[in-house]
Coordinates of C-alpha atoms in Angstrom, one line a residue:
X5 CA 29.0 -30.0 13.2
X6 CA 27.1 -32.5 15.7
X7 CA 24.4 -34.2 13.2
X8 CA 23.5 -34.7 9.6
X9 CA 19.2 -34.1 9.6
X10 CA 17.6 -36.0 6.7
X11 CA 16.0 -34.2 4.6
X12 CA 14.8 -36.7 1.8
X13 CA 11.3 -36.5 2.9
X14 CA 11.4 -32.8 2.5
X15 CA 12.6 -32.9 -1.0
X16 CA 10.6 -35.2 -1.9
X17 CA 7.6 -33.5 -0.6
X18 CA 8.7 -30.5 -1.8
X19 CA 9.4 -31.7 -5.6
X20 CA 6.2 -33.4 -5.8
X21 CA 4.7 -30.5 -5.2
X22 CA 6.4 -28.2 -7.8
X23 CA 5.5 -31.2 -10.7
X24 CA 2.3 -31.4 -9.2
X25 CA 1.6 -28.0 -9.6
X26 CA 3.1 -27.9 -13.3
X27 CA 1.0 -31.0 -14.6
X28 CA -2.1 -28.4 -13.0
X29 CA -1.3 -25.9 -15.1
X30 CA -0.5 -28.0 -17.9
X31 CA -3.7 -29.5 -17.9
X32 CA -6.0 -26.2 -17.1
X33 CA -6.1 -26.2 -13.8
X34 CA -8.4 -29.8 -13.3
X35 CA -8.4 -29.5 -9.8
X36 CA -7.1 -32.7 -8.6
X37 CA -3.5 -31.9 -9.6
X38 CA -4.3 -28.5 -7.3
X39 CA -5.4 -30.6 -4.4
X40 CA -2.5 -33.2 -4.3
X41 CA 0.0 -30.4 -4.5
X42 CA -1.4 -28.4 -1.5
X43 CA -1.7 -31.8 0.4
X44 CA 2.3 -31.8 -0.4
X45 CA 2.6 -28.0 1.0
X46 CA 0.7 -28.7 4.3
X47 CA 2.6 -31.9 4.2
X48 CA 6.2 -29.8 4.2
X49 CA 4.8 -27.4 7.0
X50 CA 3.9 -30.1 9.2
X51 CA 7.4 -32.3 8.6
X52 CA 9.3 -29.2 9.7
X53 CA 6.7 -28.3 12.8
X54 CA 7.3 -31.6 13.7
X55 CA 11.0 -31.5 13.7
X56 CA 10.8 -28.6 15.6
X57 CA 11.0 -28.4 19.7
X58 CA 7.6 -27.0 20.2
X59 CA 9.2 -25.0 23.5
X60 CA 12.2 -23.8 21.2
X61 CA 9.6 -23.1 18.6
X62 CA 7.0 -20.8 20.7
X63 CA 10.0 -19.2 22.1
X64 CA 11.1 -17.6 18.7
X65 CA 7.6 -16.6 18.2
X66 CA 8.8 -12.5 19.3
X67 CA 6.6 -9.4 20.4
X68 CA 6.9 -8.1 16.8
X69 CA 6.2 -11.4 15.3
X70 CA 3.5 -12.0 17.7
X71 CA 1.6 -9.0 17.1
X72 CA 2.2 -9.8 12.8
X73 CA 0.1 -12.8 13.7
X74 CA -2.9 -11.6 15.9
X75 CA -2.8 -8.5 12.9
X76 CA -3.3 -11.1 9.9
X77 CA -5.5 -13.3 11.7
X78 CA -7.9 -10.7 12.5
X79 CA -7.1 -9.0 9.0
X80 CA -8.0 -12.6 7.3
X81 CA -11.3 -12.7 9.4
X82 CA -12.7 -9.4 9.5
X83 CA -11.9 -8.9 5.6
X84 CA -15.4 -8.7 3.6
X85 CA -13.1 -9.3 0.0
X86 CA -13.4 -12.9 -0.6
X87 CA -10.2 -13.7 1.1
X88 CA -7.9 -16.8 0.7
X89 CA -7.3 -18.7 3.7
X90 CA -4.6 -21.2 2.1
X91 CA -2.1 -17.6 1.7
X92 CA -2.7 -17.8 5.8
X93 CA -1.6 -21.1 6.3
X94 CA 1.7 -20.4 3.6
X95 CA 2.2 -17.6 5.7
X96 CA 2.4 -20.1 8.9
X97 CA 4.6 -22.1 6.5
X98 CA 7.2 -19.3 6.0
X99 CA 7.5 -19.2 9.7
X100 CA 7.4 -22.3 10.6
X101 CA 10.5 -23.1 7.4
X102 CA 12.5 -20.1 9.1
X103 CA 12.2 -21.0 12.7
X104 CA 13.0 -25.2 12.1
X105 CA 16.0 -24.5 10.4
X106 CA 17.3 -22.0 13.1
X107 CA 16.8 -24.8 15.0
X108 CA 18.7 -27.1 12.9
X109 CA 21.6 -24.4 12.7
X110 CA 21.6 -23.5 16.2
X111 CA 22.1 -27.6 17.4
X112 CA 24.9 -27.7 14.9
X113 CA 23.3 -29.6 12.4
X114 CA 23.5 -29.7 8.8
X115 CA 21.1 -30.6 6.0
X116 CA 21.7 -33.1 3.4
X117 CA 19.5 -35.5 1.4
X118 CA 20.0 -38.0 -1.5
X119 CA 21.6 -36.8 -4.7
X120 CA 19.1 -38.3 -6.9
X121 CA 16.3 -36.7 -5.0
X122 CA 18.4 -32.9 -4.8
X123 CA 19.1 -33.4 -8.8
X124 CA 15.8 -34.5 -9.9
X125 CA 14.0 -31.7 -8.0
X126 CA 16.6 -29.0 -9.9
X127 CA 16.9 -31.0 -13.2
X128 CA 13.2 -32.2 -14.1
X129 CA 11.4 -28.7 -14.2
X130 CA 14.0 -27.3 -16.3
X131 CA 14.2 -29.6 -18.8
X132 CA 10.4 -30.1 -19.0
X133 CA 10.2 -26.7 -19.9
X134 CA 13.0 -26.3 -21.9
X135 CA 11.9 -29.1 -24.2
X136 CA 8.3 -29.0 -24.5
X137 CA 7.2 -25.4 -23.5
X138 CA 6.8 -23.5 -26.8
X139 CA 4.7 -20.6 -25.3
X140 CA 6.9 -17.3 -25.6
X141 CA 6.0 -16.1 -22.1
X142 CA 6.7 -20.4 -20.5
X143 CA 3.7 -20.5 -19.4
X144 CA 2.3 -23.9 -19.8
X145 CA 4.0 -25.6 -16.8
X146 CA 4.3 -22.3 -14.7
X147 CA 1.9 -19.1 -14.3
X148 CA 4.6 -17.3 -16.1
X149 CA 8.7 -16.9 -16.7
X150 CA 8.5 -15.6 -13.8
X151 CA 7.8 -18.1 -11.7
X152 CA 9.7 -20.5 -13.4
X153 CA 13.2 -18.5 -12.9
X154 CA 12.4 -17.5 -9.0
X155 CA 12.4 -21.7 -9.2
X156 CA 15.6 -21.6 -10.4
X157 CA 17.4 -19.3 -7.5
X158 CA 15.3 -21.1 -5.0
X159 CA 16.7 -24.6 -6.6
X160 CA 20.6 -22.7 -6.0
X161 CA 19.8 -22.1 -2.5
X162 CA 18.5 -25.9 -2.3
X163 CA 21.8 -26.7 -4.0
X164 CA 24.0 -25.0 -1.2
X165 CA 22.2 -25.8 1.9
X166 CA 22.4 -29.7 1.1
X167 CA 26.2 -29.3 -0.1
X168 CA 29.4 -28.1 0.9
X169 CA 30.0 -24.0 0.1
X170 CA 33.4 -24.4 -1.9
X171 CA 34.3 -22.6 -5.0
X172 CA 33.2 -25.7 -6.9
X173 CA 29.8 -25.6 -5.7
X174 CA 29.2 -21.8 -5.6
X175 CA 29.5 -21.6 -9.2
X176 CA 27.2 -24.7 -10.0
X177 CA 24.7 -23.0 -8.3
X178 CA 25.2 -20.1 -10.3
X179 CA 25.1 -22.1 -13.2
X180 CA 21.8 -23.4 -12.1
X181 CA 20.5 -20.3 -12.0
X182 CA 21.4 -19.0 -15.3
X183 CA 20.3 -22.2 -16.7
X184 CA 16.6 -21.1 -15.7
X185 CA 16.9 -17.5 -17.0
X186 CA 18.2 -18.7 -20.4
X187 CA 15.4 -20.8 -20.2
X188 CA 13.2 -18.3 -19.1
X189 CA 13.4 -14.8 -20.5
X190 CA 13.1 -13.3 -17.2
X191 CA 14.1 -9.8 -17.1
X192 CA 13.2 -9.2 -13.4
X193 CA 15.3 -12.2 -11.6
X194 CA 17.7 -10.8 -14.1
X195 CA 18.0 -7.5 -13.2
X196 CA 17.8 -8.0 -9.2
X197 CA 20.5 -10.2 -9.6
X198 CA 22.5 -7.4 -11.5
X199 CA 21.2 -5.3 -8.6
X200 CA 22.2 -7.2 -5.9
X201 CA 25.4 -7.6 -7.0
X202 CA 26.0 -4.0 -7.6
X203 CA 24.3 -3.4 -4.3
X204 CA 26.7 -5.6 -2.5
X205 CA 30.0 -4.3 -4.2
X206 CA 29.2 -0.5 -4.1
X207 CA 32.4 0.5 -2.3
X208 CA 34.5 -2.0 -4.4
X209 CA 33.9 -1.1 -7.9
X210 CA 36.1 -0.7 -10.5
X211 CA 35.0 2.2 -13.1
X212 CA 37.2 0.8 -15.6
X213 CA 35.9 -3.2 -15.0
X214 CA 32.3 -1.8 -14.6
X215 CA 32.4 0.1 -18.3
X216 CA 33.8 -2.7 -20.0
X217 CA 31.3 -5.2 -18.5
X218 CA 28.9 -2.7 -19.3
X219 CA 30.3 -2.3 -22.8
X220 CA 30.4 -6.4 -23.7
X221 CA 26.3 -6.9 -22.0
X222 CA 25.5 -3.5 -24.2
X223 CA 27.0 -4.9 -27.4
X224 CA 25.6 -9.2 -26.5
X225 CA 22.0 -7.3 -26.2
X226 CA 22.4 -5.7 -29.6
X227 CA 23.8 -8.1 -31.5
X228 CA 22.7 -12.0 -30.2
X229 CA 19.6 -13.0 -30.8
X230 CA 18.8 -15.4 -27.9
X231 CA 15.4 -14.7 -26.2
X232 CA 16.9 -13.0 -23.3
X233 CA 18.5 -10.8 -24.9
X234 CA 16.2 -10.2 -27.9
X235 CA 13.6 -9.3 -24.4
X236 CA 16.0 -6.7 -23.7
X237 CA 15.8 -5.0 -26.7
X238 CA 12.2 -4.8 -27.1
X239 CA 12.0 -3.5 -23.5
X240 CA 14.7 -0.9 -24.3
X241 CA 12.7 0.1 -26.9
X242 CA 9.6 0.6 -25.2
X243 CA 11.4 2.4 -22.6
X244 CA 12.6 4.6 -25.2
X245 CA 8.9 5.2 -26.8
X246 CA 7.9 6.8 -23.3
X247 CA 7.8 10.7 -22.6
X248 CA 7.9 12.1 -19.1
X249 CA 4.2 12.5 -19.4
X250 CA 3.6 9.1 -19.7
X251 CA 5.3 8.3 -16.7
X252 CA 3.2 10.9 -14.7
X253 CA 0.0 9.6 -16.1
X254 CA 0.4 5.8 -17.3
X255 CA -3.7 5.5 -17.3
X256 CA -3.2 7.1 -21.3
X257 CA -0.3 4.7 -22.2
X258 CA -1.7 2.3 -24.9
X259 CA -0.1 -0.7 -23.6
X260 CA -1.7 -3.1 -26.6
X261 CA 0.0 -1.1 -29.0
X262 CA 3.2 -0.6 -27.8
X263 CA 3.9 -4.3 -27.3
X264 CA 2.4 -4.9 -31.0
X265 CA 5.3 -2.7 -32.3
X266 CA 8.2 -4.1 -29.9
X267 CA 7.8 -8.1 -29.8
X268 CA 11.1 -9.7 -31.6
X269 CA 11.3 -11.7 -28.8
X270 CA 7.8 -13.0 -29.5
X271 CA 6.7 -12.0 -26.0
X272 CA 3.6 -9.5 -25.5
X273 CA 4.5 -9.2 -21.8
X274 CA 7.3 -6.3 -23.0
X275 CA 5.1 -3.4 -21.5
X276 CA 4.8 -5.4 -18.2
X277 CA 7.3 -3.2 -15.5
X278 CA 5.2 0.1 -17.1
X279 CA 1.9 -1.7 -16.2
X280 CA 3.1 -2.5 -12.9
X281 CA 3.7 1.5 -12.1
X282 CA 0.6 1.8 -13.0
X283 CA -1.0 -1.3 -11.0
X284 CA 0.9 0.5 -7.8
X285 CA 0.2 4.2 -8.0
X286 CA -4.1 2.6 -8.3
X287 CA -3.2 0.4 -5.0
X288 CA -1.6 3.1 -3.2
X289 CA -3.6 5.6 -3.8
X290 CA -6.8 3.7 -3.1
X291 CA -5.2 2.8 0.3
X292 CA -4.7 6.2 1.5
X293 CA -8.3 7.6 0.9
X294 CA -9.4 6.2 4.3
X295 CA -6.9 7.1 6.8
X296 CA -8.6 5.1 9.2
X297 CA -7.3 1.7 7.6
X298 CA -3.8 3.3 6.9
X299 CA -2.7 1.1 10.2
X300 CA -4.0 -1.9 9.8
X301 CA -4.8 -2.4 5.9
X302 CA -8.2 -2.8 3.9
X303 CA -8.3 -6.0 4.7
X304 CA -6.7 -9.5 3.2
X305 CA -7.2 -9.5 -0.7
X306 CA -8.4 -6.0 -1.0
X307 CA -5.9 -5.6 -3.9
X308 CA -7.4 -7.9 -5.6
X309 CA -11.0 -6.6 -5.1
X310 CA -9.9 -3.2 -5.9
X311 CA -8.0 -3.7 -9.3
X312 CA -9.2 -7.0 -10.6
X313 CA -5.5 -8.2 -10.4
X314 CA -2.6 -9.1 -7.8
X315 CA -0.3 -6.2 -7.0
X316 CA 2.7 -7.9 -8.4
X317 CA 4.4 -6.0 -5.6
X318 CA 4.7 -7.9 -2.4
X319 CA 5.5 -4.8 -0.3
X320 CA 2.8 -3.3 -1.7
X321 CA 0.5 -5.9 -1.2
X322 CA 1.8 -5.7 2.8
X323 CA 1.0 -2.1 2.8
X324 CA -2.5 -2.1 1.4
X325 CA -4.0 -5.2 2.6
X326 CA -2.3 -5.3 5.9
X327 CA -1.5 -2.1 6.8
X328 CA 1.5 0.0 7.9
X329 CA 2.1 -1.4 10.8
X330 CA 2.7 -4.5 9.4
X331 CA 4.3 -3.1 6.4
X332 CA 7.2 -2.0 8.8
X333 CA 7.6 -4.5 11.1
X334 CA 8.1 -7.5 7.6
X335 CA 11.0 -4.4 5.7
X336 CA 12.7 -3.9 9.3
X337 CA 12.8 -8.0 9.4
X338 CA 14.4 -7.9 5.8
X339 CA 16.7 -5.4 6.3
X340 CA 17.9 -6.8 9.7
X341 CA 18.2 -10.4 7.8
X342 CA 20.3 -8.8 4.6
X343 CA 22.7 -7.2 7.6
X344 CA 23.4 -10.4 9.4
X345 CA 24.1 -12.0 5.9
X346 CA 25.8 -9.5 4.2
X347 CA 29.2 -11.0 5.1
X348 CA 28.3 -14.1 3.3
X349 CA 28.3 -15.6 0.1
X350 CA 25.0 -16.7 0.2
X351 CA 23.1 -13.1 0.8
X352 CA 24.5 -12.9 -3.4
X353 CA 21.1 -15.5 -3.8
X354 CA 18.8 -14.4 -1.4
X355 CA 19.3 -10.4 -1.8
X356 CA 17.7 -11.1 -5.1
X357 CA 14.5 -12.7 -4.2
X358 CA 14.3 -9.7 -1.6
X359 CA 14.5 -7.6 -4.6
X360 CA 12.7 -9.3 -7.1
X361 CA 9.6 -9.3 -4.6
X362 CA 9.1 -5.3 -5.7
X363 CA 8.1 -6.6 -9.2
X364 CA 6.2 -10.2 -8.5
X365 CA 3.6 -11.4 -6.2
X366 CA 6.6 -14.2 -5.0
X367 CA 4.4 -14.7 -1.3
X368 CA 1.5 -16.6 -2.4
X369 CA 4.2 -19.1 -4.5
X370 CA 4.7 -22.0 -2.3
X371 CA 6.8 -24.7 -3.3
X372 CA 10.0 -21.4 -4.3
X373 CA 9.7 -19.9 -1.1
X374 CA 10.3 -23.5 1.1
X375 CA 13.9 -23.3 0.1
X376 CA 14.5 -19.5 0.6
X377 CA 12.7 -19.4 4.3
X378 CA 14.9 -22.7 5.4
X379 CA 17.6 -20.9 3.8
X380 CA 16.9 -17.8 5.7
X381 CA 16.5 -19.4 9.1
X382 CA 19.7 -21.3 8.6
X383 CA 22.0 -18.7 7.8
X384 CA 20.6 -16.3 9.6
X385 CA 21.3 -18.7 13.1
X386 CA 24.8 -19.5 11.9
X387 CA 25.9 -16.2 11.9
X388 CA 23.8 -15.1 14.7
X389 CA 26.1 -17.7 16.5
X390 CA 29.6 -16.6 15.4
X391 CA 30.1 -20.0 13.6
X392 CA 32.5 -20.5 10.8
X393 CA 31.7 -18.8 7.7
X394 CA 30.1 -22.0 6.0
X395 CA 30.6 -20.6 2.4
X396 CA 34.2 -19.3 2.5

């Protein structure tokens, strides 16, 4: 490696805009909180911009991405739906993260930044609401559990970009993520985790290992009552509860009622992955009634407009309010991304958030997605450049 780039400022930035953002939600959304926190996002964007070679950056602005960029901007402006500029400018964000740390890769540079600064960021939001959040679905620093574990993964890719990727450090940042989904309760970084890893170890797996694993999860669900797993439970038993006929019509599923009668856990949210079905099969098939706007979308926030909530499906959200066009250009960038990482260590923590964007609206969630778009950008260059494997 050629250079160490500092990247306290970044942190910092970055963390004060995560606390920020709790202390808003915290206090009910006063507004100032709000406004300090997205002066911290646009500060992040324009560090890295700044960082960035402006010929180097323009030059890894591609046809594809090119024509992503004249689509949203006349998607944002032609949209009649209310829509919200600042998920524009995070979008520019998520570009602008990705290409500056190619940049950094591809000059043989490596991140790093003051312990203090890496540990408060990881430490401070986990304790807060491990201590003093006593709502059942965590949601008195954060939106939701949700959002508070997708901090956690983001926190392990933080982890590894600014250290060494020995053993040691590998399973600290798996520890950090668990220590958010304890935390938590959150089913859905949980199970694309569990996905991912089953994903990446198809042709490896051991019947006899994978029943016995199986057998010791199946019989810790059951038997320990820790909110996780007491989640579990009640979401098994929901699943249970529902016929095939349910599934093929989810308008006549009393949700209210079937989270009254499963809720050990003390969650009401239990219901939630059968209200999302439902949430997509109204998107969808609003989106295809006007074949005209199949290419291009019904314009930015039509989700909303439409169903009087976010799609909790980012994908979706790309199909319907962008278009198809778009829609394929953004899941042929991810799948080319998983491909170049796949060899690495690191794709086991960033295959997930991939994943876990089917279930969660994870675009319009700033502060997270700084850490996974550097980490993408980074990675994505070293391998691009036959370096050494930097987690082996």
């Amino acid at each position: 490696m050629n250079g160490i780039i500092n990247a306290n400022a970044l942190v910092f930035c970055t963390s004060a805009a995560c606390i920020l953002t709790m202390l808003d939600n915290a206090t009910g959304g006063s507004g100032m909180y709000k406004i300090l926190a997205l002066a911290m996002d646009v500060l992040v964007i324009v560090l890295c911009f700044l960082k960035t070679n402006t010929l180097y950056f323009f030059k890894n602005i591609t046809p594809a991405c090119l024509l992503v960029i004249v689509v949203l901007l006349m998607n944002f402006m032609l949209s009649p739906y209310n829509p919200r500029y600042s998920l524009l400018l995070k979008y520019f964000g998520y570009m602008t993260f990705f290409i500056y740390a190619k940049y950094v890769a591809e000059n043989g540079c490596v991140f790093r930044c003051k312990k203090y600064l890496l540990y408060s960021m990881i430490i401070i939001p986990l304790l807060v609401v491990f201590l003093f959040d006593k709502s059942p679905e965590k949601s008195t620093y954060f939106p939701n559990s949700n959002m508070f574990t997708f901090w956690g993964i983001s926190m392990s890719l933080a982890y590894l970009l600014f250290n060494e990727h020995n053993k040691r450090n590998i399973k600290i940042a798996w520890l950090i993520v668990l220590s958010y989904v304890l935390a938590g309760t959150s089913l859905g970084i949980l199970l694309a985790i569990v996905l991912s890893v089953f994903i990446l170890n198809f042709n490896r797996v051991n019947p006899v290992l994978l029943s016995v694993v199986a057998v010791g999860l199946v019989m810790c669900v059951a038997y320990i009552d820790i909110p996780v797993f007491m989640r579990l439970r009640d979401s098994f038993m929901i699943f249970q509860m529902i016929s095939w006929s349910d599934v093929v019509n989810p308008t006549d599923i009393n949700f209210y009622e079937i989270q009254m009668e499963h809720s050990s856990s003390g969650r009401m949210d239990n219901a939630s992955f059968l209200w999302r079905i439902l949430q997509w099969i109204t998107l969808v098939s609003g989106y295809i009634v006007n074949i005209i706007n199949i290419p291009f979308g019904n314009g930015a926030d039509w989700s909303i407009a439409y169903s009087g909530k976010p799609p909790h499906n980012d994908y979706v959200l790309l199909l319907v309010d962008y278009g198809l066009v778009i829609f394929l250009i953004i899941v042929s960038g991810v799948k080319k991304v998983v491909n170049r990482l796949k060899s690495l260590k690191i794709i086991y923590f960033i295959l997930p958030i991939f994943i876990y964007h089917i279930t969660e609206n994870l675009l319009d969630t700033f502060p997270q997605n700084i850490f996974f778009y550097l980490s993408l950008g980074y990675y994505y260059s070293l391998v691009s450049r036959n370096n050494e494997n930097p987690v082996d």
